[in-house]
Amino acid sequence: MSSSADSGSDRAESLHGRIGHQVQLPFVNAVRIAWRNIRVRLARSLLVTSGIILALAFLTYILCSDSLARNIAEQGQTRYVEQLLKQGILADLGDADARVQTWWLVGLALLVSFVGILNAMLLSVTERFKEIGTMKCLGALDGLIVQLFLLESTFQGVVGTAIGITIGVLLTLVEGMGLYGATMWTLVPVGNMAALVGICLLAGTGLTIVGALYPAWRAAKMQPVDAMRAEI
Amino acid sequence: MPEKPQEAEVPEVMLATETAAPKRGAEEDKAGLLAVHVIRAVGVKRIFYLGGEPVNALRGVDLSVKRGEYVSIMGPSGSGKTTLFNMIGGLDKPDQGHVYIDEVDVAALDTFELAWLRCHKIGYIFQTFNLIPVASAIENVMFPMLFAGTTQAEAQQKAAELLKRVGLGARIFHKPVALSGGQQQRVAVARALANDPAIVLADEPTGNLDLHTGEEIIRMLEGLKEDFHVTVMSATHDHKMLAASDRVVYLSDGAISHIKRREELDIKFGTLQGDDKGVG
Ligand SMILES: Nc1ncnc2c1ncn2[C@@H]1O[C@H](COP(=O)(O)OP(=O)(O)O)[C@@H](O)[C@H]1O
Ligand SMILES: [Mg+2]
């Protein structure tokens, strides 16, 4: 990459400075443009983000309700364990099957998240092909286009993930209240759940960025004419 | 420059003498840096394949455009106007032949030089305006400047001046949806001028506008030639949009059929004005 840039500036020199060398914008400029894009498209972005929200709410709920149930069981609150067993939520704590089932659900939630996010990002890129083509006509470098989409998706990822996690945690607590009553509050595994929330935040944001990479790269590589002609 | 009907014909927006761009051209020419022909197409061919069938969009086009000239490319739909514009604008590459901008072969440029060319050297105007829908008029005009590395404040000031210049001083914060077609195209004209380009390429700029508004845009392009020393290339399939041209190049089925000079044209703005009093 850098070698081609060097040879480019050499050639530009030999052409009496007729053709220059497009500058790479400081990162903060890309952040500013991306942030404005997000703000202006808030409604639209929220729609795209809803996929992320749902997926992360699901993932967080699975992990946190499992953690809560385990904690209640481990604290020796036998009456709750009986209740748990009756409901089949926690067949047997020492049972490997239960763990396998939880991990299976977590895997499913992750898959749902990834597909939802990838779909959302593909959608948001393809509906803006014409805009990307125009930007390239105006002198935007491929790298800037990638940066813009990655930044936008990072914003979306963080916000969507945060909302999703909040919903997931609330669901867990509301359900806990329903099942175990007010004593549930003394038995919330705060540290454990905070760690899970952290993991979910990383997973959601990470998946969003990974999901945005391919569409953003594809959009940036497109010839401006093709991008502008693309019908959606 | 041929004689210009200064007083009566020029619409008031054109009379706002505040020019955002420095008067270039003259001094640079003296330095001998710039070639006479700002655009030179030599034997340009472009073949597309549609389901395996070749489509000869351009069959060997030779064309030289002088600095400061206003050239119209006239031809029916499908004659290859857009394909030619894409070659000249560095948006597509010829299968055969060469396009030289300021005597530099566009095909030889790397990504960074190509982006620089699109950003600094050429201003694009499209039939469908192609404004960024979520951005206001002033933000649209600022984009090319921001891509060029201009500071936010500087870009803002210049964009405001340019919008005033095209008669949109009161609407700089409007989104494209809140603007009429003619107003959107004015924003596009201002955007095309953002980085003081040498060339403005307008591909059917009046295609989506009514006769009256279209004529205003054409006059505006003609004014740019005078005030910004830009070379204007404009494509149209509408005979009525040729009045500003120094030269009209007739394109037919991917090849130049003939070329008319300004004095050979029988169409003038004056005759049009009489015709469309009721329009617009
Ligand atoms: N990307 C493409 N793929 C296939 N055919 C194309 C493509 N672009 C243009 N053409 C064909 O090339 C010819 C010239 O098209 P174009 O340059 O758009 O004409 P104009 O702008 O004068 O209407 C047409 O026959 C058109 O169908
Ligand atoms: Mg066309």
Short mmCIF file of C-alpha atoms in Angstrom, two decimals, chain A residues 8-121:
data_model
loop_
_atom_site.label_atom_id
_atom_site.label_comp_id
_atom_site.label_asym_id
_atom_site.label_seq_id
_atom_site.Cartn_x
_atom_site.Cartn_y
_atom_site.Cartn_z
CA GLY A 8 2.40 7.72 -7.12
CA SER A 9 3.85 10.86 -5.63
CA ASP A 10 7.04 10.38 -7.66
CA ARG A 11 5.04 10.22 -10.81
CA ALA A 12 2.98 13.24 -9.82
CA GLU A 13 6.29 15.09 -9.39
CA SER A 14 7.37 14.22 -12.89
CA LEU A 15 4.08 15.52 -14.26
CA HIS A 16 4.92 19.10 -13.25
CA GLY A 17 2.56 18.83 -10.32
CA ARG A 18 -0.46 18.65 -12.61
CA ILE A 19 -1.95 15.73 -10.79
CA GLY A 20 -1.63 15.66 -7.05
CA HIS A 21 -2.00 13.02 -4.44
CA GLN A 22 -5.22 12.78 -2.49
CA VAL A 23 -4.62 13.25 1.22
CA GLN A 24 -5.81 10.82 3.83
CA LEU A 25 -8.10 12.62 6.23
CA PRO A 26 -7.31 12.71 9.93
CA PHE A 27 -9.29 10.06 11.76
CA VAL A 28 -11.23 12.68 13.71
CA ASN A 29 -12.74 14.00 10.45
CA ALA A 30 -14.06 10.55 9.64
CA VAL A 31 -15.49 10.32 13.15
CA ARG A 32 -17.23 13.65 12.69
CA ILE A 33 -18.80 12.67 9.37
CA ALA A 34 -19.85 9.25 10.65
CA TRP A 35 -21.35 10.72 13.81
CA ARG A 36 -23.34 13.20 11.76
CA ASN A 37 -24.57 10.38 9.51
CA ILE A 38 -25.77 8.42 12.52
CA ARG A 39 -27.49 11.39 14.10
CA VAL A 40 -29.27 12.41 10.95
CA ARG A 41 -30.43 8.90 10.21
CA LEU A 42 -31.43 8.20 13.77
CA ALA A 43 -34.80 6.62 13.00
CA ARG A 44 -33.33 4.62 10.14
CA SER A 45 -30.35 3.59 12.25
CA LEU A 46 -32.59 2.47 15.08
CA LEU A 47 -34.45 0.24 12.63
CA VAL A 48 -31.17 -1.31 11.56
CA THR A 49 -30.08 -1.43 15.17
CA SER A 50 -33.25 -3.23 16.24
CA GLY A 51 -31.78 -6.45 14.89
CA ILE A 52 -28.80 -5.99 17.16
CA ILE A 53 -31.03 -5.04 20.10
CA LEU A 54 -33.18 -8.17 19.78
CA ALA A 55 -30.21 -10.45 19.39
CA LEU A 56 -28.37 -9.01 22.38
CA ALA A 57 -31.49 -8.96 24.54
CA PHE A 58 -31.85 -12.67 23.84
CA LEU A 59 -28.19 -13.43 24.53
CA THR A 60 -28.12 -11.40 27.74
CA TYR A 61 -31.35 -12.90 29.00
CA ILE A 62 -30.12 -16.45 28.43
CA LEU A 63 -26.84 -15.81 30.25
CA CYS A 64 -28.20 -13.70 33.10
CA SER A 65 -31.27 -15.75 33.96
CA ASP A 66 -29.06 -18.83 34.03
CA SER A 67 -26.64 -17.03 36.33
CA LEU A 68 -29.45 -15.88 38.61
CA ALA A 69 -30.98 -19.35 38.84
CA ARG A 70 -27.60 -20.89 39.62
CA ASN A 71 -26.89 -18.34 42.31
CA ILE A 72 -30.20 -18.89 44.00
CA ALA A 73 -29.63 -22.63 43.93
CA GLU A 74 -26.05 -22.35 45.22
CA GLN A 75 -27.07 -20.09 48.10
CA GLY A 76 -28.90 -23.09 49.47
CA GLN A 77 -32.36 -21.65 49.19
CA THR A 78 -33.90 -25.05 48.96
CA ARG A 79 -37.43 -23.87 48.55
CA TYR A 80 -36.38 -22.07 45.41
CA VAL A 81 -34.46 -25.04 44.16
CA GLU A 82 -37.57 -27.11 44.49
CA GLN A 83 -39.44 -24.46 42.60
CA LEU A 84 -36.74 -24.39 39.95
CA LEU A 85 -36.76 -28.13 39.63
CA LYS A 86 -40.52 -28.17 39.36
CA GLN A 87 -40.34 -25.75 36.49
CA GLY A 88 -37.59 -27.72 34.84
CA ILE A 89 -35.41 -24.61 34.57
CA LEU A 90 -32.54 -26.25 36.35
CA ALA A 91 -32.86 -29.99 36.10
CA ASP A 92 -29.83 -30.71 38.24
CA LEU A 93 -27.00 -28.36 39.04
CA GLY A 94 -24.28 -30.91 38.78
CA ASP A 95 -25.79 -32.31 35.64
CA ALA A 96 -23.58 -31.84 32.60
CA ASP A 97 -26.66 -31.89 30.41
CA ALA A 98 -27.92 -28.61 31.86
CA ARG A 99 -24.66 -26.89 31.07
CA VAL A 100 -24.59 -28.29 27.59
CA GLN A 101 -28.11 -27.02 27.07
CA THR A 102 -27.18 -23.53 28.23
CA TRP A 103 -24.16 -23.38 25.97
CA TRP A 104 -26.24 -24.59 23.10
CA LEU A 105 -28.66 -21.74 23.72
CA VAL A 106 -25.81 -19.26 24.01
CA GLY A 107 -24.38 -20.49 20.73
CA LEU A 108 -27.77 -20.11 19.12
CA ALA A 109 -28.12 -16.59 20.50
CA LEU A 110 -24.70 -15.69 19.13
CA LEU A 111 -25.60 -17.09 15.73
CA VAL A 112 -28.88 -15.17 15.71
CA SER A 113 -26.97 -12.03 16.69
CA PHE A 114 -24.41 -12.46 13.96
CA VAL A 115 -26.92 -13.15 11.20
CA GLY A 116 -29.10 -10.27 12.34
CA ILE A 117 -26.19 -7.87 12.45
CA LEU A 118 -24.72 -8.97 9.12
CA ASN A 119 -28.12 -8.58 7.51
CA ALA A 120 -28.59 -5.14 9.03
CA MET A 121 -25.18 -3.96 7.87
#
